[in-house]
Amino acid sequence: MSEFLSARAVSKTYRLGRVDVPVLREASISLRKGEWVAILGASGSGKSTLLHLLGGLDRPDRESRSAIVYEDRALSDMSARELDRYRAHNVGFIFQFYHLLPELNVIENVLVASMVARGRLGYRLRRRALRERASDLLGAMGLSHRLSHRPAELSGGERQRVAIARALMNEPDVLLADEPTGNLDHKTGQSILDGIAQLRRQRDQTILMVTHDPAVAARAGRVVHLRDGRVVEGRDERSRGAAGE
Amino acid sequence: MRHPPDERRGTTVPTVYQALLTRRYLTRRIMPLLSALAVALSTAMVLTTWSVMGGFLQVLLDSGRTFVGDVKIYWPSRGFPDYEDLLARLRADEDHVAAATPVIETFGFVSYPNDRVDGMLVYGIEPESYDAVTGYFGTLHWGPEGSPAPKDSNRADLRLAPLSALANALLHIGDMSPAALARALRMTWDDVLANGKSLSRLDYETGERRPAATLGIEASGLNIRQPGWYDVLPPQRTRPDGGVETIDQFLPLNGKITLNVLPIDEKGRAVETISRILPIANEFRTGNYEFDKRMLVVPLSLLQQMLHMDEAERRVSPGESPFEIEVDPETGEERFVRPEVELEPARVTTVLVRAARGVSAQTLRDRCEAIYREFADAHLDRAPPRPQIATWEELHKDFIGAVKKEIALVLVLFSFISVTAVFLVLAIFWSIVNEKTKDIGILRSLGAGRRGILWLWLRYGLCIGVIGSIVGGALSFLIVRNINPIHEWLGSALGITIWDPRVYYFSEIPNKVEPGAAAMVLLGGIVAATVGALIPALRAARLDPVRALRFE
């Protein structure tokens, strides 16, 4: 399988007051279709930043060698609108703190992804089908009975499942999960990881997961270690990752 | 990259999520309600001010026309003769002139039954033609009244009961002969109204009709205003012994006043003081406090007599001496030389003209000038060459201009105050954007573009502007429609009197909402809210999505 999303020697420096703080230092990583890759690193190692760069939420420092490439096209060559479309259609984010919109109920939180991705007409024409898809996704997450509830009325695990359904709503090529179990207890975290593993198996979904927990990272097919903004070591367990566990 | 063609537009054109989130943000937050309230209050404030001030100006103009007509031809003091010819010429121009009437305007002193003396503007009129020009009959207050005013739940308005009831209480056999009393007791409200229209009243003693006057309803001070009607205070006079004497009078039934005027000669000198006791036929209520307080109307012929402006003989060639002797050619006897005389026609100071339907006052004035030139050419020796010919607005242009400037000034000041609404919306939106920073990050992570985020917040501001403006417009409409009851309530409950008719000319606060002004103010409210939302919206659109997601 050829790589279809990669970060090549990307650096990212944040400016805190008058001080430049390098977060990523020529970090490189590549994903192949259907892979489940975990980026393992301590807090502050730059793993979330790398995830954001790969998801087009942020841009790396301008260096000649650095590039984020998706299907042979550098994200840096994309206009802002193209980058918006990339986020809307090609990647799906799952965050540690779920990041649901508190004013919307469960099904609206899932549907909002397709509302953002489609024009008014595009959404209106497919509203029924999209609603069915959102219901199906939430049903698969065991949330059929929670469709009209608001995020505040859900448990942490339920919120994260809504976030996963939202991330999958537009059928993205890559799921980018930032500490998806970081805010959950062990049992709930395991159930979320089970769900992700199931996705991997059933949809051949490409998944890039960021975590600081080696046990969580161990669920992935391949683990990449990040330390002080650099990829320092990697464990390729492609066969296990491809099997989903 | 994979995205269907129709979906590529998703992040560049307005999408459904803005509408959904706007709806949710509006209904589930207190802050937007505060913003809408700020817009509503500002809108209501400006619109109410504009409506009252604009209504004030409109009522001012309308009330001016009520008693003056559209155009006034005016030559003060001695007036001008041959006015019947001028009236005929004016009335012949039916395309421009609906009606014309002769008037004498002068100044006089009126003595009331309670011995109070007031300087008054005295109008001598021909009732029928004056009504055709000014709508005078419609202003007569005392007459039959079928239903009580809205607030007169006790039916206390005198006009709702037969006049005979009042007459029975006021009139005594000791003051009048039995025949006079019988005549007075037969009076009805219809008779009082007819008296006002004919400017005459029955002399109860002789049974003959006598010229009478109508007074402005506020003039005598013997009427007290109730909501919607006037009650009557019996006049009281101080006796020489220091006591107080109550006079059993109701002006339109048995009241009299004394009118004193000063006829003047051709050089403007007062010749003498002419006094007449006049019965009061009725009282008028124009709604213009100045007219209602300071004006008295009497028959034109009466005032012409009193001012020596009626028809009279004038000596043309008096001779060198009044004692010049000549010989009568028929008898051969000596006699005083007889002076050659001619008939001096009656005079008026004013001709009032009402425009035909669809003719503007300015057009009518131009026609009146042309007609007057023809009239002056025909009466070269007697017609004033250049009388004042002006519309009512032109006559009072300084005052009206001042009112207009005052309105503009007040509106500008209030608009400045309303600009604070923009800053209020800005501050509230800034706070909302701050609060919803994470939402912005989430939406950006889902693929929302900067334009989409900008439109989300602008749309939000627009909605707040629309809601605030509609609520403010409705609030203003309610205030303006009920401004007089509100004012009465303020007066009775809190002792606050904002609108003093002695200052503002009108007995009631004008209450008229101009649709054009309302549209402008409502649109202003919407624009203000949108402008107030613009800076926070730009800030939201420029937010770095990663920082927004990490925002705590």
XYZ file of N, CA, C and O in Angstrom, chain B residues 389-506:
472
model
N -49.505 88.589 1.015
C -50.203 87.398 0.529
C -49.274 86.220 0.792
O -48.185 86.143 0.223
N -49.691 85.363 1.686
C -48.772 84.298 2.100
C -49.552 83.081 2.567
O -50.715 83.181 2.990
N -48.904 81.951 2.458
C -49.490 80.741 3.040
C -49.305 80.818 4.554
O -48.459 81.573 5.051
N -50.065 79.965 5.230
C -49.934 79.980 6.698
C -48.519 79.615 7.114
O -47.962 80.178 8.046
N -47.952 78.678 6.374
C -46.594 78.249 6.711
C -45.594 79.384 6.526
O -44.676 79.551 7.326
N -45.815 80.159 5.462
C -44.903 81.284 5.216
C -45.051 82.352 6.293
O -44.068 82.953 6.724
N -46.293 82.560 6.722
C -46.518 83.565 7.759
C -45.794 83.204 9.051
O -45.380 84.061 9.804
N -45.697 81.898 9.286
C -45.084 81.450 10.541
C -43.782 80.717 10.288
O -43.427 79.812 11.029
N -43.118 81.123 9.207
C -41.939 80.352 8.803
C -40.834 80.378 9.863
O -40.127 79.381 10.038
N -40.711 81.481 10.540
C -39.659 81.542 11.563
C -39.937 80.538 12.675
O -39.066 79.800 13.102
N -41.213 80.529 13.083
C -41.583 79.626 14.157
C -41.507 78.174 13.704
O -40.930 77.314 14.383
N -42.065 77.917 12.494
C -42.057 76.548 11.983
C -40.618 76.091 11.733
O -40.248 74.962 12.033
N -39.820 77.033 11.201
C -38.405 76.697 10.965
C -37.705 76.345 12.265
O -36.919 75.396 12.331
N -38.033 77.099 13.312
C -37.411 76.813 14.612
C -37.838 75.439 15.117
O -37.029 74.679 15.644
N -39.121 75.130 14.911
C -39.610 73.811 15.349
C -38.897 72.708 14.559
O -38.474 71.695 15.121
N -38.769 72.938 13.239
C -38.099 71.927 12.408
C -36.652 71.735 12.859
O -36.156 70.614 12.929
N -35.995 72.857 13.161
C -34.605 72.750 13.614
C -34.520 72.034 14.955
O -33.612 71.251 15.202
N -35.506 72.329 15.783
C -35.516 71.687 17.100
C -35.703 70.170 16.937
O -35.047 69.378 17.606
N -36.588 69.813 15.999
C -36.822 68.384 15.752
C -35.526 67.733 15.272
O -35.130 66.668 15.753
N -34.870 68.410 14.307
C -33.629 67.847 13.767
C -32.584 67.711 14.871
O -31.899 66.686 14.970
N -32.508 68.746 15.714
C -31.514 68.722 16.794
C -31.787 67.575 17.760
O -30.877 66.816 18.116
N -33.046 67.462 18.144
C -33.405 66.398 19.086
C -33.104 65.031 18.478
O -32.570 64.141 19.136
N -33.446 64.890 17.177
C -33.200 63.600 16.522
C -31.713 63.279 16.456
O -31.300 62.144 16.679
N -30.914 64.312 16.143
C -29.464 64.087 16.077
C -28.943 63.663 17.446
O -28.182 62.702 17.569
N -29.422 64.380 18.489
C -28.965 64.046 19.843
C -29.369 62.628 20.220
O -28.572 61.851 20.733
N -30.624 62.294 19.925
C -31.079 60.954 20.266
C -30.376 59.896 19.420
O -30.156 58.782 19.886
N -30.068 60.267 18.173
C -29.363 59.305 17.323
C -27.965 59.048 17.891
O -27.471 57.924 17.861
N -27.341 60.123 18.409
C -26.025 59.942 19.047
C -26.143 58.981 20.228
O -25.312 58.105 20.421
N -27.218 59.205 20.984
C -27.424 58.316 22.129
C -27.620 56.885 21.630
O -27.116 55.926 22.211
N -28.333 56.776 20.499
C -28.608 55.442 19.963
C -27.350 54.757 19.457
O -27.313 53.534 19.364
N -26.345 55.572 19.109
C -25.085 54.961 18.685
C -24.518 54.112 19.821
O -23.816 53.129 19.582
N -24.889 54.490 21.038
C -24.427 53.668 22.160
C -24.942 52.244 22.029
O -24.305 51.306 22.518
N -26.112 52.115 21.359
C -26.645 50.761 21.134
C -25.670 49.947 20.305
O -25.491 48.744 20.535
N -25.019 50.630 19.334
C -24.040 49.927 18.497
C -22.923 49.382 19.389
O -22.524 48.223 19.274
N -22.459 50.239 20.297
C -21.351 49.821 21.157
C -21.809 48.760 22.165
O -21.047 47.878 22.532
N -23.066 48.909 22.567
C -23.615 47.908 23.480
C -23.670 46.548 22.788
O -23.247 45.530 23.353
N -24.178 46.543 21.564
C -24.238 45.289 20.791
C -22.820 44.779 20.566
O -22.555 43.571 20.706
N -21.920 45.698 20.253
C -20.526 45.302 20.027
C -19.955 44.627 21.279
O -19.360 43.550 21.203
N -20.193 45.269 22.433
C -19.641 44.723 23.679
C -20.253 43.359 23.984
O -19.537 42.407 24.348
N -21.562 43.272 23.799
C -22.240 42.007 24.101
C -21.773 40.923 23.125
O -21.487 39.789 23.517
N -21.656 41.300 21.851
C -21.211 40.321 20.849
C -19.766 39.904 21.096
O -19.402 38.750 20.886
N -18.970 40.860 21.495
C -17.567 40.542 21.801
C -17.523 39.462 22.882
O -16.785 38.490 22.800
N -18.392 39.691 23.877
C -18.459 38.740 24.982
C -18.997 37.386 24.497
O -18.491 36.333 24.890
N -20.015 37.426 23.608
C -20.587 36.167 23.105
C -19.537 35.410 22.287
O -19.361 34.195 22.445
N -18.836 36.156 21.417
C -17.800 35.509 20.587
C -16.735 34.892 21.493
O -16.261 33.780 21.257
N -16.400 35.612 22.541
C -15.412 35.104 23.494
C -15.900 33.788 24.110
O -15.171 32.816 24.198
N -17.178 33.828 24.483
C -17.766 32.658 25.126
C -17.853 31.480 24.158
O -17.720 30.329 24.564
N -18.084 31.798 22.897
C -18.286 30.744 21.898
C -17.023 30.467 21.077
O -17.119 29.900 19.984
N -15.888 30.871 21.597
C -14.637 30.670 20.861
C -14.444 29.192 20.516
O -14.045 28.843 19.393
N -14.746 28.343 21.477
C -14.539 26.908 21.235
C -15.457 26.426 20.104
O -15.040 25.611 19.268
N -16.686 26.930 20.082
C -17.611 26.554 19.005
C -17.009 26.909 17.647
O -17.150 26.161 16.673
N -16.349 28.079 17.613
C -15.746 28.516 16.348
C -14.649 27.531 15.939
O -14.560 27.124 14.780
N -13.834 27.133 16.921
C -12.785 26.149 16.641
C -13.374 24.831 16.143
O -12.867 24.224 15.191
N -14.464 24.404 16.775
C -15.104 23.142 16.377
C -15.595 23.247 14.928
O -15.356 22.353 14.109
N -16.270 24.367 14.646
C -16.804 24.537 13.290
C -15.678 24.585 12.265
O -15.790 24.012 11.174
N -14.584 25.265 12.630
C -13.434 25.306 11.699
C -12.887 23.895 11.489
O -12.492 23.525 10.384
N -12.835 23.092 12.558
C -12.304 21.736 12.408
C -13.210 20.882 11.529
O -12.775 19.916 10.908
N -14.500 21.267 11.481
C -15.438 20.532 10.628
C -15.407 21.031 9.192
O -16.132 20.523 8.345
N -14.612 22.048 8.931
C -14.468 22.541 7.561
C -15.096 23.889 7.302
O -15.117 24.356 6.156
N -15.635 24.536 8.345
C -16.228 25.859 8.129
C -15.138 26.865 7.782
O -14.075 26.889 8.415
N -15.402 27.685 6.773
C -14.425 28.686 6.351
C -14.579 29.973 7.145
O -15.536 30.139 7.909
N -13.614 30.861 6.924
C -13.683 32.148 7.641
C -14.941 32.911 7.260
O -15.586 33.532 8.097
N -15.293 32.870 5.961
C -16.492 33.583 5.516
C -17.738 33.023 6.189
O -18.660 33.768 6.533
N -17.758 31.700 6.302
C -18.907 31.060 6.943
C -19.056 31.520 8.385
O -20.169 31.801 8.855
N -17.922 31.597 9.091
C -17.953 32.044 10.488
C -18.369 33.515 10.556
O -19.181 33.914 11.398
N -17.806 34.312 9.636
C -18.164 35.745 9.588
C -19.666 35.895 9.394
O -20.333 36.669 10.091
N -20.210 35.143 8.444
C -21.641 35.239 8.141
C -22.488 34.744 9.314
O -23.561 35.285 9.599
N -21.980 33.726 10.017
C -22.716 33.225 11.183
C -22.964 34.357 12.180
O -24.092 34.564 12.644
N -21.914 35.118 12.474
C -22.056 36.172 13.484
C -22.749 37.400 12.947
O -23.500 38.062 13.670
N -22.521 37.704 11.671
C -23.245 38.834 11.081
C -24.737 38.535 11.030
O -25.577 39.385 11.307
N -25.050 37.307 10.652
C -26.442 36.886 10.583
C -27.084 36.962 11.977
O -28.236 37.384 12.118
N -26.304 36.574 12.937
C -26.755 36.635 14.326
C -27.083 38.095 14.706
O -28.140 38.391 15.280
N -26.153 39.001 14.370
C -26.379 40.428 14.639
C -27.576 40.959 13.876
O -28.380 41.733 14.404
N -27.691 40.506 12.631
C -28.816 40.934 11.792
C -30.136 40.498 12.429
O -31.089 41.283 12.513
N -30.174 39.259 12.886
C -31.402 38.744 13.520
C -31.736 39.539 14.776
O -32.896 39.888 15.016
N -30.695 39.830 15.556
C -30.925 40.615 16.770
C -31.437 42.005 16.401
O -32.340 42.542 17.040
N -30.860 42.568 15.332
C -31.321 43.877 14.856
C -32.770 43.827 14.415
O -33.565 44.714 14.760
N -33.126 42.794 13.658
C -34.508 42.682 13.161
C -35.469 42.503 14.341
O -36.483 43.205 14.440
N -35.116 41.594 15.244
C -36.004 41.349 16.396
C -36.106 42.616 17.254
O -37.194 43.056 17.620
N -34.930 43.216 17.546
C -34.923 44.427 18.376
C -35.709 45.553 17.733
O -36.477 46.252 18.400
N -35.542 45.715 16.421
C -36.234 46.805 15.726
C -37.734 46.575 15.718
O -38.514 47.514 15.924
N -38.141 45.335 15.477
C -39.584 45.052 15.456
C -40.180 45.278 16.851
O -41.217 45.930 16.995
N -39.483 44.778 17.858
C -39.981 44.967 19.230
C -39.992 46.463 19.571
O -40.965 46.980 20.142
N -38.889 47.169 19.200
C -38.807 48.607 19.466
C -39.895 49.366 18.731
O -40.506 50.290 19.280
N -40.140 48.981 17.474
C -41.192 49.627 16.682
C -42.555 49.425 17.328
O -43.345 50.364 17.448
N -42.799 48.182 17.761
C -44.090 47.885 18.397
C -44.231 48.656 19.705
O -45.291 49.224 20.005
N -43.129 48.698 20.463
C -43.141 49.420 21.734
C -43.425 50.901 21.507
O -44.247 51.524 22.199
N -42.736 51.443 20.498
C -42.922 52.859 20.179
C -44.356 53.118 19.748
O -44.977 54.110 20.146
N -44.895 52.196 18.917
C -46.273 52.345 18.449
C -47.234 52.395 19.640
O -48.121 53.248 19.700
N -47.009 51.493 20.592
C -47.875 51.459 21.775
C -47.746 52.746 22.593
O -48.738 53.307 23.050
N -46.491 53.195 22.744
C -46.267 54.420 23.529
C -46.923 55.609 22.842
O -47.644 56.392 23.461
N -46.658 55.713 21.518
C -47.160 56.877 20.794
C -48.685 56.877 20.756
O -49.333 57.905 20.940
N -49.261 55.678 20.540
C -50.724 55.594 20.493
C -51.359 55.936 21.838
O -52.478 56.454 21.890
N -50.656 55.622 22.906
C -51.230 55.833 24.245
C -50.491 56.923 25.009
O -50.488 56.922 26.240
N -49.874 57.839 24.272
C -49.008 58.797 24.968
C -49.806 59.732 25.878
O -49.342 60.103 26.956
N -51.022 60.074 25.481
C -51.817 60.960 26.336
C -52.296 60.257 27.604
O -52.160 60.825 28.697
N -52.830 59.016 27.509
C -53.148 58.299 28.761
C -51.911 58.089 29.633
O -51.999 58.219 30.864
N -50.767 57.783 28.998
C -49.540 57.597 29.787
C -49.194 58.899 30.502
O -48.833 58.919 31.678
N -49.328 60.007 29.765
C -49.026 61.313 30.349
C -49.965 61.630 31.496
O -49.556 62.135 32.546
N -51.244 61.293 31.293
C -52.215 61.524 32.376
C -51.859 60.682 33.595
O -51.949 61.146 34.736
N -51.455 59.424 33.330
C -51.109 58.542 34.439
C -49.884 59.082 35.187
O -49.859 59.096 36.422
N -48.897 59.578 34.418
C -47.699 60.147 35.050
C -48.089 61.326 35.938
O -47.562 61.501 37.032
N -49.037 62.105 35.411
C -49.481 63.271 36.170
C -50.213 62.878 37.437
O -49.954 63.415 38.514
N -51.139 61.909 37.313
C -51.957 61.547 38.480
C -51.169 60.709 39.483
O -51.324 60.867 40.694
N -50.311 59.810 38.983
C -49.609 58.895 39.884
C -48.338 59.523 40.456
O -48.028 59.351 41.630
N -47.604 60.235 39.622
C -46.295 60.724 40.058
C -46.208 62.254 40.113
O -45.181 62.802 40.498
N -47.270 62.898 39.665
C -47.260 64.363 39.685
C -46.338 64.976 38.642
O -45.896 66.111 38.775
N -46.040 64.199 37.589
C -45.124 64.701 36.561
C -45.933 65.217 35.379
O -46.777 64.501 34.838
N -45.716 66.471 35.005
C -46.361 67.021 33.819
C -45.269 67.401 32.823
O -44.544 68.371 33.030
N -45.147 66.588 31.792
C -44.106 66.842 30.794
C -44.628 67.793 29.730
O -43.943 68.678 29.266
N -45.879 67.586 29.370
C -46.455 68.338 28.255
C -47.362 69.428 28.807
O -48.470 69.165 29.263
N -46.891 70.660 28.777
C -47.703 71.775 29.238
C -48.271 72.469 28.003
O -47.522 73.017 27.196
N -49.600 72.459 27.839
C -50.174 73.030 26.613
C -49.873 74.511 26.449
O -49.891 75.037 25.346
N -49.565 75.198 27.550
C -49.226 76.621 27.417
C -47.898 76.803 26.716
O -47.615 77.825 26.132
N -47.047 75.777 26.782
C -45.736 75.855 26.139
C -45.798 75.284 24.734
O -45.239 75.833 23.797
N -46.527 74.186 24.597
C -46.473 73.447 23.332
C -47.643 73.722 22.397
O -47.795 73.059 21.397
N -48.533 74.648 22.746
C -49.623 75.096 21.887
C -50.821 74.153 21.837
O -51.925 74.576 21.611
N -50.558 72.836 21.999
C -51.664 71.907 21.815
C -52.054 71.290 23.146
O -51.217 71.018 24.001
